[in-house]
Amino acid sequence: MSLEGINDFPPPPLMAVNALGYDVTKDLRTADEDRVSSGSSITSSYDDVEEKGVDVVNGPPPNLPAFLTPAYNALKAMQRFLGFHKAYNIPLWIIFGGAMTAFCISRMPYYNKTFMLDHIGLQNWYWFHQQPYRFGLYFHLATALPGGVLVPLQFVPAIRYKNIMIHRIIGYYCIFMIVLACAGGFTLARRVLSGDPAGDMHTIILGATPLFELLMAWINIKRLQIDEHRKWMLRAWCTMGAIVSTRLIFQVAPKYIDKVGTYSITYSCDNVLFDAGGNSTLLGELFPACLTAPDLKTFFVAVPANSRTGGILGYVATLRLSYTLCNWLKLTENLIAAGFISVRAEVYIHLTAAESERLRIVSYHKQLERGFKHPGSAGITADRIGDAHWTPPVVGALPNRV
């Protein structure tokens, strides 16, 4: 089907209904208005429709107190500026996108070597002052933080609808930086705080999961399956946002371990000596067996996780033991609450089913224009293997954006 063939379709009625029953109450612009010079795909007539039927600057509700009217008007003005068509998207974007951006900006002083060594914590010094772990840490920070700062822009409708090229450039940049950041994180996996296999495996899974989700998003957008691309991108960035909730939990977990006071963790004598500032006399007083050890790096002692009796070593032990505990608590948060990880993404995806359907119709028309074998399901969609097969919409029918 050529671009000129679009004009052969009968004009869409003012009131059309697609396969899932979404009413369309607005006129679509003609293909001549929306045709692009490259002629490679249909753009505006399906994926950049003027939302004439959606007024995002409605007057305040009649029962709204007068003192809240300025705030309501400001919210609506921001909603129109950013391009959102549902008011609940604004606080979601500010809270979760703002948390990601604020966290990345707050960590940028770590680019300074002196600042990082002063603030990274004694529990990390022993391994991160050695190679390749020091390079892995620098590389991880240098790539993850710039990518994380720009991510919220990918979820601003005004950018996606009015300048898709900016959306694509930022998207590829963020994906490239996160892939590099995960590579740097994998070099640190063996030397996470806990020092046990559970902590090591968590670090690997935490890096591999968003890489898989980004791969699925990339495959779907290459197949013009825009609705699935949106879902996988939401999942990927929510998974990476898990680091924020982990940091919040990490503020509490060491206090719990320290209060119990009966936990302990194994240290090599060389690690104890390093944390003790190289004071071999103190090492001999605390752990006499280390003085007769044939190799300080391979001889291990149990350090109590109790700052009251163990001093600075006991405090560091509480921090190291907290790592795996925090990750388990974060997993529990993911399973039972709408936290920062996939539950939040899945809840949002299910709440915006109309937007997913709209994007699937956009995908259908784009894939039909390109001559794909299964338009509407050319990407990785559930109906390719399941029993709920998707039905193409009425020509021209397009649900409202959310």
CSV table of C-alpha atoms in Angstrom, one decimal:
chain,number,residue,atom,x,y,z
A,1,MET,CA,0.0,0.0,0.0
A,2,SER,CA,1.5,3.3,-1.0
A,3,LEU,CA,1.2,6.6,0.7
A,4,GLU,CA,-1.2,7.8,-2.0
A,5,GLY,CA,-3.3,4.8,-1.3
A,6,ILE,CA,-4.4,6.3,2.0
A,7,ASN,CA,-6.6,8.7,0.2
A,8,ASP,CA,-8.5,5.7,-1.2
A,9,PHE,CA,-9.9,5.0,2.2
A,10,PRO,CA,-13.3,6.5,3.0
A,11,PRO,CA,-13.1,9.4,5.4
A,12,PRO,CA,-13.5,8.3,9.0
A,13,PRO,CA,-16.9,9.0,10.5
A,14,LEU,CA,-17.3,11.5,13.3
A,15,MET,CA,-18.3,8.6,15.6
A,16,ALA,CA,-16.3,5.4,14.9
A,17,VAL,CA,-15.8,2.4,17.1
A,18,ASN,CA,-12.7,0.2,17.0
A,19,ALA,CA,-12.5,-3.5,17.8
A,20,LEU,CA,-12.5,-3.0,21.5
A,21,GLY,CA,-15.3,-0.5,21.6
A,22,TYR,CA,-13.3,2.8,22.0
A,23,ASP,CA,-15.4,5.7,20.8
A,24,VAL,CA,-13.6,8.2,18.6
A,25,THR,CA,-15.2,11.6,18.6
A,26,LYS,CA,-12.7,13.7,16.7
A,27,ASP,CA,-11.8,14.1,13.0
A,28,LEU,CA,-8.4,12.8,11.9
A,29,ARG,CA,-6.2,15.1,9.8
A,30,THR,CA,-5.9,14.1,6.1
A,31,ALA,CA,-2.9,12.2,4.9
A,32,ASP,CA,-1.8,15.2,2.8
A,33,GLU,CA,-1.4,17.3,5.9
A,34,ASP,CA,0.5,14.5,7.7
A,35,ARG,CA,2.7,13.2,4.9
A,36,VAL,CA,6.4,13.3,5.6
A,37,SER,CA,9.1,14.0,2.9
A,38,SER,CA,10.8,10.7,3.4
A,39,GLY,CA,7.7,8.7,2.6
A,40,SER,CA,9.0,5.9,4.7
A,41,SER,CA,6.0,5.7,7.1
A,42,ILE,CA,2.7,7.2,8.0
A,43,THR,CA,3.3,9.5,10.9
A,44,SER,CA,1.0,12.2,12.0
A,45,SER,CA,-2.3,10.9,10.7
A,46,TYR,CA,-2.0,8.0,13.1
A,47,ASP,CA,0.6,8.7,15.8
A,48,ASP,CA,0.5,12.5,16.1
A,49,VAL,CA,-3.2,13.3,16.0
A,50,GLU,CA,-4.3,16.7,17.2
A,51,GLU,CA,-6.2,16.1,20.4
A,52,LYS,CA,-9.0,18.5,19.5
A,53,GLY,CA,-11.5,16.6,21.5
A,54,VAL,CA,-9.4,16.6,24.7
A,55,ASP,CA,-9.3,19.9,26.6
A,56,VAL,CA,-6.7,19.7,29.3
A,57,VAL,CA,-7.4,23.1,30.7
A,58,ASN,CA,-10.9,22.6,31.9
A,59,GLY,CA,-12.2,24.9,34.6
A,60,PRO,CA,-11.8,23.8,38.3
A,61,PRO,CA,-14.4,21.5,39.7
A,62,PRO,CA,-17.3,23.4,41.3
A,63,ASN,CA,-16.7,21.8,44.7
A,64,LEU,CA,-13.0,22.8,44.8
A,65,PRO,CA,-12.1,25.2,47.6
A,66,ALA,CA,-11.2,28.7,46.4
A,67,PHE,CA,-7.7,28.6,48.0
A,68,LEU,CA,-6.8,25.5,45.9
A,69,THR,CA,-7.9,27.1,42.6
A,70,PRO,CA,-4.4,28.6,41.8
A,71,ALA,CA,-2.8,25.2,42.5
A,72,TYR,CA,-5.3,23.5,40.2
A,73,ASN,CA,-4.7,26.0,37.4
A,74,ALA,CA,-0.9,25.6,37.8
A,75,LEU,CA,-1.3,21.8,37.5
A,76,LYS,CA,-3.5,22.1,34.4
A,77,ALA,CA,-1.0,24.5,32.8
A,78,MET,CA,1.8,22.1,33.5
A,79,GLN,CA,-0.3,19.3,32.1
A,80,ARG,CA,-0.9,21.1,28.9
A,81,PHE,CA,2.8,22.2,28.6
A,82,LEU,CA,4.1,18.6,29.1
A,83,GLY,CA,1.4,17.1,26.9
A,84,PHE,CA,-0.2,14.8,29.4
A,85,HIS,CA,-3.9,14.1,28.9
A,86,LYS,CA,-4.7,12.7,32.4
A,87,ALA,CA,-4.1,14.7,35.5
A,88,TYR,CA,-2.8,11.7,37.5
A,89,ASN,CA,0.2,11.4,35.1
A,90,ILE,CA,1.7,14.7,36.5
A,91,PRO,CA,2.3,13.6,40.1
A,92,LEU,CA,3.5,10.1,38.9
A,93,TRP,CA,6.0,11.7,36.5
A,94,ILE,CA,7.2,14.2,39.2
A,95,ILE,CA,7.5,11.7,42.0
A,96,PHE,CA,9.1,8.8,40.2
A,97,GLY,CA,10.9,10.7,37.4
A,98,GLY,CA,12.0,13.3,39.9
A,99,ALA,CA,13.3,10.6,42.3
A,100,MET,CA,15.5,9.1,39.5
A,101,THR,CA,16.8,12.5,38.4
A,102,ALA,CA,17.5,13.7,42.0
A,103,PHE,CA,19.2,10.5,42.9
A,104,CYS,CA,21.6,10.7,39.9
A,105,ILE,CA,22.3,14.4,40.4
A,106,SER,CA,23.1,13.8,44.1
A,107,ARG,CA,25.7,11.2,43.2
A,108,MET,CA,27.5,13.3,40.6
A,109,PRO,CA,30.0,14.7,43.2
A,110,TYR,CA,31.4,11.1,43.3
A,111,TYR,CA,33.1,12.0,40.0
A,112,ASN,CA,35.6,13.7,42.2
A,113,LYS,CA,38.1,11.1,43.5
A,114,THR,CA,38.7,12.8,46.8
A,115,PHE,CA,35.0,13.2,47.5
A,116,MET,CA,34.3,9.6,46.6
A,117,LEU,CA,37.0,8.2,48.9
A,118,ASP,CA,35.6,10.4,51.7
A,119,HIS,CA,32.0,9.5,51.3
A,120,ILE,CA,31.9,6.0,49.8
A,121,GLY,CA,32.0,4.4,53.2
A,122,LEU,CA,34.7,2.5,55.1
A,123,GLN,CA,32.8,-0.8,54.2
A,124,ASN,CA,33.8,-0.3,50.5
A,125,TRP,CA,37.4,0.9,50.9
A,126,TYR,CA,39.1,-2.4,51.1
A,127,TRP,CA,38.1,-3.6,47.6
A,128,PHE,CA,37.4,-0.4,45.8
A,129,HIS,CA,40.9,0.9,46.3
A,130,GLN,CA,42.1,-2.1,44.3
A,131,GLN,CA,41.9,-2.8,40.5
A,132,PRO,CA,39.8,-3.7,38.6
A,133,TYR,CA,37.1,-2.8,41.1
A,134,ARG,CA,38.1,0.9,41.3
A,135,PHE,CA,37.9,1.3,37.6
A,136,GLY,CA,34.6,-0.7,37.5
A,137,LEU,CA,33.1,1.7,40.1
A,138,TYR,CA,34.3,4.9,38.2
A,139,PHE,CA,33.0,3.4,34.9
A,140,HIS,CA,29.7,2.5,36.4
A,141,LEU,CA,29.1,6.0,37.9
A,142,ALA,CA,30.4,7.8,34.8
A,143,THR,CA,27.8,6.0,32.6
A,144,ALA,CA,24.8,5.4,34.8
A,145,LEU,CA,24.3,8.9,36.2
A,146,PRO,CA,24.1,10.8,32.9
A,147,GLY,CA,21.7,8.2,31.5
A,148,GLY,CA,19.5,8.3,34.6
A,149,VAL,CA,19.2,12.1,34.5
A,150,LEU,CA,17.7,12.2,31.1
A,151,VAL,CA,15.3,9.3,31.4
A,152,PRO,CA,12.3,11.3,32.7
A,153,LEU,CA,12.3,13.2,29.4
A,154,GLN,CA,11.5,10.0,27.6
A,155,PHE,CA,8.1,10.0,29.3
A,156,VAL,CA,7.1,13.5,28.4
A,157,PRO,CA,4.3,13.3,25.7
A,158,ALA,CA,5.1,16.8,24.3
A,159,ILE,CA,8.6,15.5,23.2
A,160,ARG,CA,7.4,12.2,21.8
A,161,TYR,CA,4.5,13.7,19.8
A,162,LYS,CA,6.0,16.9,18.6
A,163,ASN,CA,9.7,16.0,18.1
A,164,ILE,CA,10.1,12.3,17.8
A,165,MET,CA,13.8,12.7,16.7
A,166,ILE,CA,14.7,14.1,20.1
A,167,HIS,CA,12.9,11.2,21.8
A,168,ARG,CA,14.9,8.7,19.7
A,169,ILE,CA,18.3,10.4,20.3
A,170,ILE,CA,17.8,10.5,24.0
A,171,GLY,CA,16.5,7.0,24.0
A,172,TYR,CA,19.5,5.5,22.2
A,173,TYR,CA,21.8,7.6,24.4
A,174,CYS,CA,20.2,6.3,27.6
A,175,ILE,CA,20.2,2.7,26.4
A,176,PHE,CA,23.9,2.9,25.4
A,177,MET,CA,24.9,4.4,28.7
A,178,ILE,CA,22.9,1.9,30.8
A,179,VAL,CA,24.5,-1.0,28.9
A,180,LEU,CA,27.9,0.4,29.8
A,181,ALA,CA,26.9,1.0,33.4
A,182,CYS,CA,25.7,-2.6,33.7
A,183,ALA,CA,29.0,-3.8,32.4
A,184,GLY,CA,30.8,-1.7,35.0
A,185,GLY,CA,28.4,-3.1,37.7
A,186,PHE,CA,29.1,-6.7,36.7
A,187,THR,CA,32.8,-6.1,37.5
A,188,LEU,CA,31.8,-5.2,41.1
A,189,ALA,CA,29.4,-8.1,41.6
A,190,ARG,CA,32.0,-10.4,43.3
A,191,ARG,CA,32.9,-7.7,45.8
A,192,VAL,CA,29.5,-6.4,46.9
A,193,LEU,CA,29.1,-5.5,50.6
A,194,SER,CA,27.8,-8.8,51.8
A,195,GLY,CA,30.6,-10.9,50.3
A,196,ASP,CA,28.2,-13.9,50.0
A,197,PRO,CA,26.8,-15.7,46.9
A,198,ALA,CA,23.3,-14.3,47.6
A,199,GLY,CA,24.5,-10.8,47.3
A,200,ASP,CA,26.7,-11.5,44.3
A,201,MET,CA,23.8,-13.1,42.4
A,202,HIS,CA,21.5,-10.3,43.3
A,203,THR,CA,23.9,-7.8,41.7
A,204,ILE,CA,24.1,-9.8,38.5
A,205,ILE,CA,20.3,-10.2,38.3
A,206,LEU,CA,19.7,-6.6,39.0
A,207,GLY,CA,21.9,-5.7,36.0
A,208,ALA,CA,20.7,-8.5,33.7
A,209,THR,CA,17.0,-7.8,34.2
A,210,PRO,CA,16.9,-4.2,32.8
A,211,LEU,CA,19.2,-5.3,30.0
A,212,PHE,CA,16.7,-8.0,28.9
A,213,GLU,CA,13.8,-5.5,29.2
A,214,LEU,CA,15.7,-2.9,27.2
A,215,LEU,CA,16.4,-5.6,24.5
A,216,MET,CA,12.7,-6.4,24.4
A,217,ALA,CA,11.8,-2.7,24.0
A,218,TRP,CA,14.4,-2.3,21.2
A,219,ILE,CA,13.1,-5.3,19.3
A,220,ASN,CA,9.5,-4.2,19.5
A,221,ILE,CA,10.2,-0.6,18.3
A,222,LYS,CA,12.2,-2.0,15.4
A,223,ARG,CA,9.1,-4.1,14.6
A,224,LEU,CA,7.0,-0.9,15.0
A,225,GLN,CA,5.2,-2.5,17.9
A,226,ILE,CA,4.9,0.7,19.8
A,227,ASP,CA,2.5,-0.5,22.5
A,228,GLU,CA,4.9,-3.3,23.6
A,229,HIS,CA,7.9,-0.9,23.3
A,230,ARG,CA,6.2,1.4,25.8
A,231,LYS,CA,5.5,-1.4,28.3
A,232,TRP,CA,9.0,-2.8,28.2
A,233,MET,CA,10.5,0.6,28.6
A,234,LEU,CA,8.4,1.3,31.7
A,235,ARG,CA,9.5,-2.0,33.2
A,236,ALA,CA,13.1,-1.4,32.4
A,237,TRP,CA,13.4,2.0,34.0
A,238,CYS,CA,11.3,1.0,37.0
A,239,THR,CA,13.6,-1.9,37.6
A,240,MET,CA,16.6,0.4,37.5
A,241,GLY,CA,14.8,2.8,39.9
A,242,ALA,CA,15.1,0.0,42.5
A,243,ILE,CA,18.4,1.4,43.6
A,244,VAL,CA,16.5,4.4,45.0
A,245,SER,CA,14.3,2.3,47.3
A,246,THR,CA,17.3,0.2,48.3
A,247,ARG,CA,19.1,3.3,49.5
A,248,LEU,CA,16.1,4.2,51.6
A,249,ILE,CA,15.9,0.8,53.2
A,250,PHE,CA,19.7,0.9,53.8
A,251,GLN,CA,19.1,3.8,56.2
A,252,VAL,CA,17.2,1.5,58.6
A,253,ALA,CA,18.6,-2.0,58.2
A,254,PRO,CA,22.0,-1.5,59.8
A,255,LYS,CA,20.3,-0.1,62.9
A,256,TYR,CA,18.3,-3.2,63.2
A,257,ILE,CA,21.3,-5.5,62.9
A,258,ASP,CA,23.3,-3.4,65.4
A,259,LYS,CA,20.4,-3.5,67.9
A,260,VAL,CA,20.2,-7.3,67.7
A,261,GLY,CA,23.9,-7.5,68.3
A,262,THR,CA,24.4,-11.2,67.8
A,263,TYR,CA,25.2,-11.3,64.1
A,264,SER,CA,28.7,-11.7,62.7
A,265,ILE,CA,30.5,-11.7,59.4
A,266,THR,CA,33.7,-13.2,58.2
A,267,TYR,CA,36.6,-10.9,57.3
A,268,SER,CA,40.1,-11.7,56.0
A,269,CYS,CA,42.8,-10.6,58.4
A,270,ASP,CA,44.1,-8.4,55.7
A,271,ASN,CA,40.7,-6.7,55.5
A,272,VAL,CA,40.6,-6.2,59.3
A,273,LEU,CA,44.0,-4.7,59.2
A,274,PHE,CA,43.0,-2.3,56.4
A,275,ASP,CA,39.8,-1.2,58.3
A,276,ALA,CA,41.9,-0.8,61.5
A,277,GLY,CA,44.1,1.7,59.6
A,278,GLY,CA,47.1,-0.6,59.3
A,279,ASN,CA,47.5,-0.9,63.1
A,280,SER,CA,48.9,-4.4,63.6
A,281,THR,CA,49.0,-4.0,67.4
A,282,LEU,CA,45.2,-3.5,67.4
A,283,LEU,CA,44.8,-6.4,65.0
A,284,GLY,CA,46.7,-8.6,67.4
A,285,GLU,CA,44.6,-7.5,70.4
A,286,LEU,CA,41.3,-8.1,68.6
A,287,PHE,CA,42.2,-11.3,66.7
A,288,PRO,CA,45.4,-12.9,68.0
A,289,ALA,CA,45.1,-15.7,65.4
A,290,CYS,CA,45.9,-13.3,62.6
A,291,LEU,CA,49.4,-12.7,64.0
A,292,THR,CA,50.3,-16.4,63.3
A,293,ALA,CA,48.3,-16.7,60.0
A,294,PRO,CA,50.5,-17.8,57.0
A,295,ASP,CA,48.6,-15.4,54.7
A,296,LEU,CA,46.5,-12.5,55.9
A,297,LYS,CA,44.4,-12.5,52.7
A,298,THR,CA,43.3,-16.1,53.0
A,299,PHE,CA,42.9,-16.4,56.8
A,300,PHE,CA,39.4,-15.4,58.0
A,301,VAL,CA,38.0,-14.4,61.3
A,302,ALA,CA,34.5,-13.6,62.5
A,303,VAL,CA,33.8,-10.0,63.2
A,304,PRO,CA,30.7,-9.3,65.4
A,305,ALA,CA,28.2,-6.9,63.8
A,306,ASN,CA,27.8,-4.8,66.9
A,307,SER,CA,29.1,-1.2,67.1
A,308,ARG,CA,28.8,-1.2,70.9
A,309,THR,CA,31.4,-3.9,71.4
A,310,GLY,CA,33.2,-4.0,68.1
A,311,GLY,CA,33.8,-0.3,67.6
A,312,ILE,CA,34.4,0.8,64.0
A,313,LEU,CA,34.9,-2.8,62.8
A,314,GLY,CA,31.5,-3.8,64.3
A,315,TYR,CA,29.8,-0.8,62.6
A,316,VAL,CA,31.3,-1.7,59.2
A,317,ALA,CA,30.1,-5.3,59.8
A,318,THR,CA,26.5,-4.1,60.3
A,319,LEU,CA,26.7,-2.2,57.0
A,320,ARG,CA,28.0,-5.2,55.1
A,321,LEU,CA,25.4,-7.5,56.6
A,322,SER,CA,22.7,-5.1,55.6
A,323,TYR,CA,23.3,-5.4,51.9
A,324,THR,CA,21.5,-8.7,51.3
A,325,LEU,CA,18.8,-7.9,53.9
A,326,CYS,CA,18.0,-4.7,52.1
A,327,ASN,CA,17.7,-6.5,48.8
A,328,TRP,CA,15.3,-9.1,50.3
A,329,LEU,CA,13.2,-6.3,51.8
A,330,LYS,CA,13.2,-4.5,48.4
A,331,LEU,CA,12.0,-7.8,46.8
A,332,THR,CA,9.2,-8.0,49.4
A,333,GLU,CA,8.2,-4.4,48.7
A,334,ASN,CA,8.0,-5.3,45.1
A,335,LEU,CA,5.7,-8.3,45.7
A,336,ILE,CA,3.3,-6.7,48.2
A,337,ALA,CA,3.3,-3.0,47.4
A,338,ALA,CA,3.4,-0.6,44.4
A,339,GLY,CA,7.0,0.2,44.9
A,340,PHE,CA,9.7,1.5,42.6
A,341,ILE,CA,10.2,-1.7,40.7
A,342,SER,CA,8.0,-3.7,38.3
A,343,VAL,CA,4.8,-3.7,40.4
A,344,ARG,CA,4.5,0.1,39.9
A,345,ALA,CA,5.1,-0.4,36.1
A,346,GLU,CA,2.5,-3.2,35.8
A,347,VAL,CA,-0.1,-1.2,37.8
A,348,TYR,CA,0.5,1.8,35.6
A,349,ILE,CA,0.3,-0.3,32.4
A,350,HIS,CA,-3.0,-1.9,33.4
A,351,LEU,CA,-4.4,1.5,34.4
A,352,THR,CA,-3.6,2.9,31.0
A,353,ALA,CA,-5.0,0.1,28.8
A,354,ALA,CA,-6.6,2.7,26.5
A,355,GLU,CA,-3.2,4.2,25.7
A,356,SER,CA,-1.8,0.7,25.0
A,357,GLU,CA,-4.7,0.1,22.7
A,358,ARG,CA,-4.2,3.4,20.9
A,359,LEU,CA,-0.5,2.7,20.4
A,360,ARG,CA,-1.3,-0.8,19.1
A,361,ILE,CA,-3.6,0.8,16.5
A,362,VAL,CA,-0.7,3.2,15.6
A,363,SER,CA,1.6,0.1,15.3
A,364,TYR,CA,-1.0,-1.6,13.1
A,365,HIS,CA,-1.1,1.2,10.6
A,366,LYS,CA,2.7,1.6,10.5
A,367,GLN,CA,3.2,-2.2,10.1
A,368,LEU,CA,0.5,-2.4,7.4
A,369,GLU,CA,2.3,0.4,5.5
A,370,ARG,CA,5.6,-1.4,5.7
A,371,GLY,CA,4.0,-4.7,4.5
A,372,PHE,CA,4.6,-6.7,7.7
A,373,LYS,CA,3.1,-10.2,7.8
A,374,HIS,CA,1.1,-9.7,11.0
A,375,PRO,CA,0.2,-6.0,11.2
A,376,GLY,CA,-0.7,-5.1,14.8
A,377,SER,CA,1.2,-8.1,16.1
A,378,ALA,CA,4.5,-8.0,14.2
A,379,GLY,CA,6.5,-7.5,17.5
A,380,ILE,CA,6.7,-9.7,20.5
A,381,THR,CA,3.1,-9.8,21.6
A,382,ALA,CA,1.2,-12.3,23.7
A,383,ASP,CA,-1.5,-13.0,21.1
A,384,ARG,CA,1.2,-14.5,18.8
A,385,ILE,CA,1.2,-17.6,21.1
A,386,GLY,CA,-1.9,-17.2,23.2
A,387,ASP,CA,-5.6,-17.6,22.5
A,388,ALA,CA,-6.7,-14.0,22.7
A,389,HIS,CA,-6.0,-12.9,19.2
A,390,TRP,CA,-6.0,-9.1,18.5
A,391,THR,CA,-8.5,-7.9,16.0
A,392,PRO,CA,-7.5,-5.0,13.7
A,393,PRO,CA,-9.5,-1.8,14.2
A,394,VAL,CA,-12.0,0.0,12.0
A,395,VAL,CA,-10.0,2.0,9.5
A,396,GLY,CA,-9.4,5.4,11.0
A,397,ALA,CA,-10.6,4.6,14.5
A,398,LEU,CA,-8.2,5.8,17.2
A,399,PRO,CA,-8.9,6.0,20.9
A,400,ASN,CA,-8.1,9.2,22.8
A,401,ARG,CA,-4.7,9.5,24.4
A,402,VAL,CA,-4.4,9.2,28.2
